[in-house]
């Protein structure tokens, strides 16, 4: 692997930048591996990277049915934050944020992680109390969070509707300074390059048909590129976790729903942060190319279609325009939908499955992007050591039947929590 | 936009309806005490990438609960019946 540096750029420049090597090999699948990871998105590639780097397991294959990062890794709004309140989530997402902070250096690949901060606005005294409680909980856990009033927010983020006549007047916001955004494709590519450099085989256009079993134990997978055997098989296919798990005979506490995201025409810089509207589901940031990247709620009905419907689009922009009136003048250039594993408590699943040899990483609802580094890190630990790390100890499948659901929203058993 | 052919009102936009979720599950009797049975009912979902039976409430129409069979990938609806009628038969 060529290590990226200023010197390397200079050196490659001497030959007109024509000799940069490919970021990863395109290997033919071997017959046998120590570990197979199904799913070449951010989470699967991160798992392979940390299996090799932290646990010395390099005889690993990542199987991807399409191209790297072509699923939900490429279908999100790239927001990274760690303002989770429930024990179990708090330390996990904070660990993830810490990994993000060193990720570009660790991977020697610029994932363009930009800690531009994130505001969660509140619009009535009740919401302010909830935000204060959340901020205090975070601070008790050593995670920074600030409560700011509308006056301060207006100075920091001009252009929102701060008037008393707003449909939902802004009273202030909870602010996390270390939150931000990253370049989603770069995360997949950086982890792929890193894993490949340790000898991990990244195999694209390789779809898993069914599992190979030996006396109940999973010992490999049948794919469109032949049978591949392994001691352990991990799946990181959020959005399709139920679909793949069903091939192994598992039924999971997950429903699949579609979530949309939108990008506007490019603009000159308007705001340099991430803003989440507290009165309805709407979040927005501005990309380096100038487009406003926006998202809202899931469409509301079960779906495996990677596209969204117009009613939700209208709903998202109604919320956006009431919050940032200038959005009404903009054109939307791109819109896409991704399918989400919506768990029944809004929290993810990283654990050994009830079937020997099979490990599950999924249930990311619509918050998986920010978790990518810690997800891979914890999943690698779980696969390598056959037991969860303390950071994912509460993400087991059995938490539902045991009565230990991680209900961040406090909404009860519903596939709409997050 | 999904269009649901309500057996009482005719074809209407999804915005007139409220989604009621998976209709394939049956609530266990109240004297059921098995943790596993209740766990299956409350939390587990087949979530197949195919046909899905689901409830829709025609909130801004005839206010009837409907049972709809819809494809999870194409969103094509193959059957719409009254949920109540379906139950009694």
Coordinates of C-alpha atoms in Angstrom, one line a residue:
Chain A
X1 CA 0.0 0.0 0.0
X2 CA 1.3 3.4 -0.9
X3 CA 1.2 5.6 2.2
X4 CA -0.4 9.0 1.4
X5 CA 1.8 12.0 2.2
X6 CA 2.8 15.4 0.8
X7 CA 6.0 13.8 -0.5
X8 CA 4.0 11.0 -2.2
X9 CA 1.9 13.5 -4.0
X10 CA 5.0 15.3 -5.2
X11 CA 6.6 12.0 -6.3
X12 CA 3.5 10.8 -8.1
X13 CA 3.3 14.3 -9.7
X14 CA 6.6 13.7 -11.4
X15 CA 4.9 11.0 -13.5
X16 CA 1.7 13.0 -14.0
X17 CA -0.3 11.1 -11.3
X18 CA -0.7 8.2 -13.7
X19 CA 0.9 5.6 -11.4
X20 CA -1.3 5.7 -8.2
X21 CA -2.1 2.1 -7.3
X22 CA -5.7 0.8 -6.8
X23 CA -6.9 1.3 -3.3
X24 CA -7.7 -2.4 -2.9
X25 CA -7.2 -5.6 -4.8
X26 CA -9.9 -7.4 -6.7
X27 CA -9.2 -11.0 -5.5
X28 CA -10.9 -14.3 -6.5
X29 CA -12.6 -15.7 -3.5
X30 CA -10.7 -18.5 -1.7
X31 CA -12.4 -21.7 -0.6
X32 CA -11.9 -21.0 3.0
X33 CA -11.4 -18.1 5.4
X34 CA -11.3 -17.6 9.2
X35 CA -14.0 -15.0 9.1
X36 CA -16.5 -14.0 6.4
X37 CA -18.2 -10.6 6.7
X38 CA -21.4 -10.3 4.6
X39 CA -21.9 -6.7 3.6
X40 CA -19.3 -4.3 2.2
X41 CA -20.6 -1.1 3.6
X42 CA -19.0 1.0 6.2
X43 CA -19.8 -1.3 9.1
X44 CA -18.7 -4.5 7.4
X45 CA -15.4 -2.9 6.1
X46 CA -14.7 -1.4 9.5
X47 CA -15.3 -4.8 11.1
X48 CA -12.7 -6.4 8.7
X49 CA -10.3 -3.6 9.4
X50 CA -10.5 -3.9 13.2
X51 CA -10.4 -7.7 13.0
X52 CA -7.1 -7.4 11.3
X53 CA -5.7 -4.4 13.2
X54 CA -6.9 -5.1 16.7
X55 CA -7.1 -8.9 16.8
X56 CA -4.6 -10.1 14.2
X57 CA -7.2 -12.0 12.2
X58 CA -6.3 -11.3 8.6
X59 CA -7.7 -14.3 6.7
X60 CA -11.0 -12.5 6.2
X61 CA -13.3 -12.0 3.3
X62 CA -15.8 -9.1 2.9
X63 CA -18.6 -10.1 0.5
X64 CA -20.6 -7.4 -1.1
X65 CA -23.5 -8.0 -3.5
X66 CA -23.0 -4.7 -5.3
X67 CA -20.2 -2.2 -5.0
X68 CA -18.6 -0.9 -1.8
X69 CA -20.6 1.6 0.1
X70 CA -23.5 1.3 -2.4
X71 CA -26.1 0.7 0.3
X72 CA -26.9 2.8 3.3
X73 CA -23.3 4.1 3.6
X74 CA -23.9 6.1 0.5
X75 CA -27.5 7.0 1.4
X76 CA -27.3 9.0 4.6
X77 CA -26.9 12.6 5.7
X78 CA -23.4 12.0 7.2
X79 CA -24.1 13.5 10.6
X80 CA -21.8 12.3 13.4
X81 CA -22.7 13.0 17.1
X82 CA -22.7 11.3 20.5
X83 CA -25.6 12.9 22.4
X84 CA -27.3 9.7 23.5
X85 CA -28.7 9.5 27.0
X86 CA -29.4 5.8 27.8
X87 CA -26.7 3.8 29.4
X88 CA -25.5 1.4 26.8
X89 CA -25.9 3.9 24.0
X90 CA -24.0 6.7 25.7
X91 CA -20.6 5.0 26.0
X92 CA -20.9 3.3 22.7
X93 CA -21.6 6.4 20.6
X94 CA -18.9 8.4 22.6
X95 CA -16.4 5.7 21.8
X96 CA -17.5 6.0 18.1
X97 CA -16.9 9.8 18.2
X98 CA -13.5 9.3 19.7
X99 CA -12.6 6.9 16.9
X100 CA -13.9 9.4 14.4
X101 CA -11.6 12.0 15.8
X102 CA -8.5 10.0 14.9
X103 CA -9.9 8.1 11.9
X104 CA -8.2 10.0 9.1
X105 CA -4.8 9.6 10.7
X106 CA -5.4 6.0 11.7
X107 CA -6.5 5.0 8.1
X108 CA -4.0 7.4 6.4
X109 CA -7.1 8.4 4.4
X110 CA -8.9 11.7 4.6
X111 CA -12.5 10.9 5.6
X112 CA -13.1 14.7 5.8
X113 CA -14.4 14.5 9.3
X114 CA -15.4 18.0 10.2
X115 CA -16.3 18.8 13.8
X116 CA -18.6 21.7 12.9
X117 CA -20.9 21.1 15.9
X118 CA -24.6 20.3 16.1
X119 CA -27.6 22.2 17.4
X120 CA -30.8 20.5 18.6
X121 CA -33.4 23.2 18.9
X122 CA -36.2 23.3 21.4
X123 CA -39.4 25.2 21.1
X124 CA -41.3 25.1 24.4
X125 CA -40.4 25.0 28.1
X126 CA -41.1 21.2 28.3
X127 CA -38.6 20.5 25.5
X128 CA -36.1 22.8 27.2
X129 CA -36.3 20.7 30.3
X130 CA -35.8 17.6 28.3
X131 CA -32.8 19.1 26.6
X132 CA -31.4 20.2 29.9
X133 CA -31.8 16.8 31.4
X134 CA -30.1 15.2 28.3
X135 CA -27.2 17.7 28.4
X136 CA -26.7 17.1 32.1
X137 CA -26.7 13.4 31.6
X138 CA -24.1 13.7 28.9
X139 CA -21.9 15.9 31.0
X140 CA -22.1 13.5 33.9
X141 CA -20.8 10.9 31.4
X142 CA -17.9 13.2 30.5
X143 CA -19.4 14.2 27.1
X144 CA -19.6 17.9 26.4
X145 CA -23.0 19.5 25.8
X146 CA -24.2 23.0 26.2
X147 CA -27.6 24.6 26.5
X148 CA -27.8 27.9 24.7
X149 CA -30.6 30.4 24.4
X150 CA -32.2 31.8 21.2
X151 CA -30.2 35.0 21.4
X152 CA -26.9 33.2 21.4
X153 CA -28.1 30.8 18.7
X154 CA -29.2 33.7 16.5
X155 CA -25.7 35.2 16.7
X156 CA -24.1 31.8 15.8
X157 CA -26.6 30.6 13.2
X158 CA -28.3 33.5 11.5
X159 CA -31.1 33.1 9.0
X160 CA -33.5 30.9 11.0
X161 CA -36.9 32.2 11.9
X162 CA -36.2 33.5 15.3
X163 CA -39.3 35.7 15.4
X164 CA -42.0 35.3 18.0
X165 CA -44.5 34.8 15.2
X166 CA -42.7 31.6 14.0
X167 CA -45.0 28.6 13.9
X168 CA -42.6 27.0 16.5
X169 CA -40.6 29.9 18.1
X170 CA -37.0 28.9 18.8
X171 CA -36.2 29.1 22.5
X172 CA -32.7 27.8 22.3
X173 CA -30.8 24.6 21.6
X174 CA -28.7 21.9 23.0
X175 CA -25.3 22.1 21.4
X176 CA -22.6 19.5 20.9
X177 CA -19.4 21.1 19.8
X178 CA -17.5 17.9 18.8
X179 CA -20.3 16.6 16.6
X180 CA -20.1 17.2 12.8
X181 CA -20.1 15.5 9.4
X182 CA -17.8 13.2 7.4
X183 CA -17.5 12.2 3.8
X184 CA -19.5 9.0 3.6
X185 CA -17.8 7.4 0.6
X186 CA -14.4 8.1 2.0
X187 CA -15.3 6.2 5.1
X188 CA -16.0 3.0 3.1
X189 CA -13.0 3.5 0.8
X190 CA -10.7 4.3 3.7
X191 CA -11.7 1.2 5.7
X192 CA -11.5 -0.9 2.5
X193 CA -8.0 0.3 1.7
X194 CA -7.0 -0.2 5.3
X195 CA -8.4 -3.7 5.5
X196 CA -6.9 -4.7 2.2
X197 CA -3.5 -3.6 3.3
X198 CA -3.7 -6.2 6.1
X199 CA -4.6 -8.9 3.5
X200 CA -8.4 -8.9 3.8
X201 CA -10.1 -10.0 0.6
X202 CA -12.7 -7.6 -0.5
X203 CA -15.0 -9.3 -3.0
X204 CA -17.6 -7.3 -4.8
X205 CA -20.5 -8.5 -6.9
X206 CA -20.8 -11.5 -4.7
X207 CA -24.3 -12.1 -3.3
X208 CA -24.9 -14.6 -0.6
X209 CA -27.7 -17.1 -1.5
X210 CA -27.8 -19.3 1.6
X211 CA -25.8 -20.5 4.5
X212 CA -23.9 -23.7 4.6
X213 CA -24.6 -25.6 7.8
X214 CA -23.0 -28.5 9.5
X215 CA -25.0 -30.0 12.4
X216 CA -26.6 -26.7 13.1
X217 CA -23.5 -24.7 13.0
X218 CA -23.0 -22.2 10.2
X219 CA -19.8 -23.1 8.3
X220 CA -19.9 -20.9 5.2
X221 CA -22.1 -19.3 2.6
X222 CA -23.2 -20.2 -0.9
X223 CA -22.7 -17.3 -3.3
X224 CA -23.0 -16.5 -7.0
X225 CA -19.2 -16.8 -7.0
X226 CA -19.2 -20.3 -5.4
X227 CA -19.2 -21.8 -2.0
X228 CA -17.0 -20.1 0.6
X229 CA -16.4 -21.7 3.9
X230 CA -15.4 -20.0 7.2
X231 CA -15.2 -20.7 10.9
X232 CA -17.3 -17.6 11.6
X233 CA -19.7 -15.6 9.5
X234 CA -20.7 -12.1 10.5
X235 CA -23.4 -10.1 8.8
X236 CA -23.4 -6.3 8.5
X237 CA -26.3 -5.8 6.1
X238 CA -28.5 -3.3 7.9
X239 CA -31.7 -2.7 5.9
X240 CA -31.7 -6.3 4.9
X241 CA -30.8 -8.0 8.2
X242 CA -34.1 -9.8 8.5
X243 CA -33.8 -10.9 4.9
X244 CA -30.4 -12.5 5.4
X245 CA -31.1 -13.8 8.9
X246 CA -34.2 -15.5 7.6
X247 CA -31.9 -17.7 5.4
X248 CA -30.5 -19.0 8.7
X249 CA -33.9 -19.5 10.1
X250 CA -33.9 -16.5 12.5
X251 CA -36.7 -14.0 13.1
X252 CA -35.6 -10.7 14.4
X253 CA -37.2 -7.8 16.3
X254 CA -36.8 -5.6 13.2
X255 CA -39.0 -4.0 10.5
X256 CA -37.6 -2.5 7.4
X257 CA -38.6 1.0 6.5
X258 CA -37.5 3.6 3.9
X259 CA -35.8 6.9 4.8
X260 CA -35.2 9.7 2.4
X261 CA -32.6 12.3 2.1
X262 CA -32.2 15.4 -0.1
X263 CA -29.6 17.7 -1.5
X264 CA -30.3 21.2 -2.7
X265 CA -28.5 23.1 -5.5
X266 CA -25.1 24.3 -4.4
X267 CA -24.9 27.6 -2.6
X268 CA -22.2 29.8 -1.1
X269 CA -21.6 29.1 2.6
X270 CA -24.7 29.9 4.7
X271 CA -24.1 28.1 7.9
X272 CA -21.1 26.1 9.2
X273 CA -22.8 23.6 11.4
X274 CA -25.4 20.9 11.7
X275 CA -28.9 21.9 12.8
X276 CA -31.7 19.6 13.9
X277 CA -35.2 21.1 14.2
X278 CA -36.8 20.1 17.5
X279 CA -40.5 20.7 16.6
X280 CA -40.6 18.2 13.8
X281 CA -38.2 15.8 12.3
X282 CA -35.8 17.8 10.1
X283 CA -32.0 18.0 10.1
X284 CA -29.7 19.9 7.8
X285 CA -26.0 20.7 7.1
X286 CA -24.1 22.2 4.2
X287 CA -21.7 20.0 2.3
X288 CA -18.3 21.2 1.1
X289 CA -19.7 21.5 -2.4
X290 CA -22.3 23.9 -1.1
X291 CA -25.4 21.7 -1.3
X292 CA -27.7 21.7 1.7
X293 CA -28.0 18.1 2.8
X294 CA -31.4 17.4 4.5
X295 CA -33.4 14.6 6.0
X296 CA -36.5 14.0 8.0
X297 CA -38.6 11.1 9.2
X298 CA -39.0 7.6 7.7
X299 CA -41.9 7.3 5.2
X300 CA -44.0 5.5 7.8
X301 CA -44.8 2.1 6.3
X302 CA -42.7 -1.0 5.9
X303 CA -40.7 -1.0 2.7
X304 CA -37.7 -2.5 1.0
X305 CA -37.9 0.0 -1.8
X306 CA -34.8 2.2 -2.0
X307 CA -36.8 5.2 -2.9
X308 CA -39.2 7.5 -1.1
X309 CA -42.7 8.9 -1.6
X310 CA -43.8 12.4 -2.3
X311 CA -46.0 12.9 0.9
X312 CA -43.0 12.5 3.2
X313 CA -41.0 14.8 1.0
X314 CA -43.6 17.5 1.3
X315 CA -43.8 16.9 5.1
X316 CA -40.0 17.3 5.5
X317 CA -39.8 20.5 3.5
X318 CA -42.9 22.0 5.3
X319 CA -40.9 21.5 8.5
X320 CA -37.7 22.9 7.0
X321 CA -39.4 26.0 5.5
X322 CA -41.1 26.8 8.8
X323 CA -37.7 26.7 10.5
X324 CA -35.5 28.2 7.7
X325 CA -37.8 30.3 5.5
X326 CA -35.1 30.9 2.9
X327 CA -35.3 27.2 1.9
X328 CA -38.5 27.9 0.0
X329 CA -36.4 29.6 -2.7
X330 CA -34.2 26.6 -3.3
X331 CA -34.3 23.8 -5.8
X332 CA -33.7 20.2 -4.7
X333 CA -31.2 18.6 -7.0
X334 CA -31.1 15.1 -5.6
X335 CA -33.2 12.8 -3.5
X336 CA -32.7 9.2 -2.6
X337 CA -34.1 6.6 -0.2
X338 CA -32.4 3.9 1.9
X339 CA -33.9 1.0 3.7
X340 CA -33.4 0.9 7.4
X341 CA -33.5 -1.8 10.0
X342 CA -36.0 -0.4 12.5
X343 CA -35.6 -2.3 15.7
X344 CA -38.4 -2.3 18.2
X345 CA -36.5 -0.1 20.7
X346 CA -34.6 2.2 18.4
X347 CA -31.2 0.8 19.3
X348 CA -28.8 -1.4 17.4
X349 CA -27.9 -5.1 17.6
X350 CA -24.3 -6.3 17.8
X351 CA -24.0 -9.8 19.1
X352 CA -23.5 -13.5 18.6
X353 CA -26.7 -15.0 17.2
X354 CA -28.4 -18.0 18.7
X355 CA -26.8 -20.1 15.9
X356 CA -23.2 -21.1 16.4
X357 CA -20.8 -19.5 13.9
X358 CA -23.2 -16.6 13.0
X359 CA -22.8 -13.1 14.3
X360 CA -25.2 -10.2 13.8
X361 CA -24.6 -6.5 13.3
X362 CA -27.7 -4.6 12.4
X363 CA -30.7 -2.8 13.6
X364 CA -29.2 0.6 13.0
X365 CA -32.5 2.4 12.5
X366 CA -31.5 5.6 10.8
X367 CA -28.4 6.3 12.9
X368 CA -25.9 3.9 11.6
X369 CA -23.4 6.3 9.9
X370 CA -22.1 7.9 13.0
X371 CA -21.7 4.5 14.6
X372 CA -19.5 3.1 11.8
X373 CA -16.2 3.0 13.6
X374 CA -17.4 1.8 16.9
X375 CA -19.8 -0.7 15.3
X376 CA -16.9 -2.3 13.4
X377 CA -14.7 -2.1 16.4
X378 CA -17.2 -3.8 18.7
X379 CA -18.3 -6.3 16.1
X380 CA -14.7 -7.3 15.5
X381 CA -14.2 -7.8 19.2
X382 CA -17.4 -9.9 19.5
X383 CA -16.3 -12.1 16.6
X384 CA -12.7 -12.5 17.6
X385 CA -13.3 -13.1 21.3
X386 CA -16.8 -14.8 21.1
X387 CA -18.1 -12.3 23.7
X388 CA -19.2 -8.7 23.5
X389 CA -17.0 -5.8 24.5
X390 CA -18.5 -3.7 27.4
X391 CA -19.4 -1.1 24.8
X392 CA -21.8 -3.4 23.0
X393 CA -22.8 -5.7 25.9
X394 CA -26.2 -4.1 26.0
X395 CA -26.9 -4.6 22.3
X396 CA -27.7 -8.3 22.5
X397 CA -30.7 -9.8 20.8
X398 CA -32.0 -11.2 24.0
X399 CA -32.5 -7.8 25.6
X400 CA -36.1 -7.7 24.3
X401 CA -37.3 -10.9 25.9
X402 CA -35.4 -10.2 29.1
X403 CA -36.9 -6.8 29.5
X404 CA -33.8 -4.7 28.9
X405 CA -34.8 -2.8 25.8
X406 CA -32.7 0.3 25.2
X407 CA -35.6 2.7 24.5
X408 CA -33.8 6.0 23.8
X409 CA -37.0 7.7 22.8
X410 CA -39.1 6.2 25.6
X411 CA -41.9 5.2 23.2
X412 CA -42.4 1.5 24.0
X413 CA -42.1 -1.3 21.4
X414 CA -42.4 0.4 18.1
X415 CA -40.4 0.2 14.9
X416 CA -40.5 4.1 14.6
X417 CA -38.1 4.9 17.4
X418 CA -34.6 6.1 16.9
Chain B
X1 CA -47.7 8.0 -3.5
X2 CA -49.4 4.8 -2.6
X3 CA -53.1 4.6 -3.7
X4 CA -55.3 2.3 -1.7
X5 CA -58.5 1.0 -3.1
X6 CA -60.8 1.4 -0.1
X7 CA -63.7 -1.1 -0.4
X8 CA -66.1 1.6 0.8
X9 CA -64.7 4.8 -0.7
X10 CA -62.7 3.7 -3.8
X11 CA -59.1 4.5 -4.7
X12 CA -57.6 7.2 -2.4
X13 CA -54.2 8.6 -1.7
X14 CA -52.1 7.3 1.2
X15 CA -52.3 10.7 2.9
X16 CA -55.9 10.0 3.8
X17 CA -54.8 6.9 5.8
X18 CA -52.9 6.2 8.9
X19 CA -50.6 3.2 8.9
X20 CA -51.4 0.5 11.5
X21 CA -48.5 -1.9 11.0
X22 CA -48.1 -5.6 10.6
X23 CA -51.5 -7.4 10.4
X24 CA -50.1 -10.9 10.4
X25 CA -49.8 -11.2 14.1
X26 CA -52.5 -12.4 16.5
X27 CA -52.6 -11.2 20.0
X28 CA -52.2 -14.0 22.5
X29 CA -55.0 -14.6 24.9
X30 CA -54.7 -12.6 28.2
X31 CA -54.2 -15.8 30.2
X32 CA -51.2 -16.7 28.2
X33 CA -48.1 -16.5 30.5
X34 CA -45.3 -17.8 28.3
X35 CA -42.6 -15.2 27.9
X36 CA -41.6 -16.6 24.6
X37 CA -45.1 -16.2 23.1
X38 CA -45.4 -12.6 24.3
X39 CA -41.9 -11.8 23.1
X40 CA -42.8 -13.2 19.6
X41 CA -46.0 -11.1 19.5
X42 CA -44.6 -7.8 20.8
X43 CA -41.2 -7.7 19.3
X44 CA -40.5 -10.2 16.5
X45 CA -41.5 -9.6 12.9
X46 CA -41.1 -11.9 9.8
X47 CA -40.2 -8.7 7.8
X48 CA -40.0 -10.6 4.6
X49 CA -38.8 -9.0 1.4
X50 CA -42.1 -9.8 -0.4
X51 CA -45.8 -9.5 0.4
X52 CA -46.7 -7.8 3.6
X53 CA -50.1 -7.9 5.4
X54 CA -50.7 -4.6 7.1
X55 CA -53.4 -2.4 8.7
X56 CA -54.3 1.0 7.3
X57 CA -56.9 3.2 9.0
X58 CA -59.0 5.4 6.6
X59 CA -58.8 8.3 8.9
X60 CA -59.9 11.0 6.5
X61 CA -62.4 8.8 4.7
X62 CA -64.9 6.2 5.9
X63 CA -62.8 5.7 9.2
X64 CA -62.7 1.9 8.7
X65 CA -59.7 -0.2 9.4
X66 CA -58.5 -2.0 6.4
X67 CA -56.2 -5.0 5.9
X68 CA -54.0 -4.5 2.9
X69 CA -51.6 -6.9 1.2
X70 CA -48.7 -4.9 -0.3
X71 CA -45.4 -5.8 -1.9
X72 CA -42.5 -4.5 0.1
X73 CA -40.3 -3.8 -2.9
X74 CA -42.7 -2.5 -5.6
X75 CA -45.4 -1.2 -3.2
X76 CA -48.0 -2.8 -5.5
X77 CA -51.2 -3.6 -3.6
X78 CA -52.8 -7.0 -4.3
X79 CA -55.7 -7.1 -1.9
X80 CA -57.7 -4.7 0.3
X81 CA -60.4 -5.9 2.7
X82 CA -62.1 -4.6 5.8
X83 CA -60.1 -5.7 8.8
X84 CA -63.3 -6.4 10.8
X85 CA -64.9 -8.5 8.0
X86 CA -61.7 -10.4 7.7
X87 CA -61.7 -11.2 11.3
X88 CA -65.2 -12.5 11.4
X89 CA -64.7 -14.9 8.5

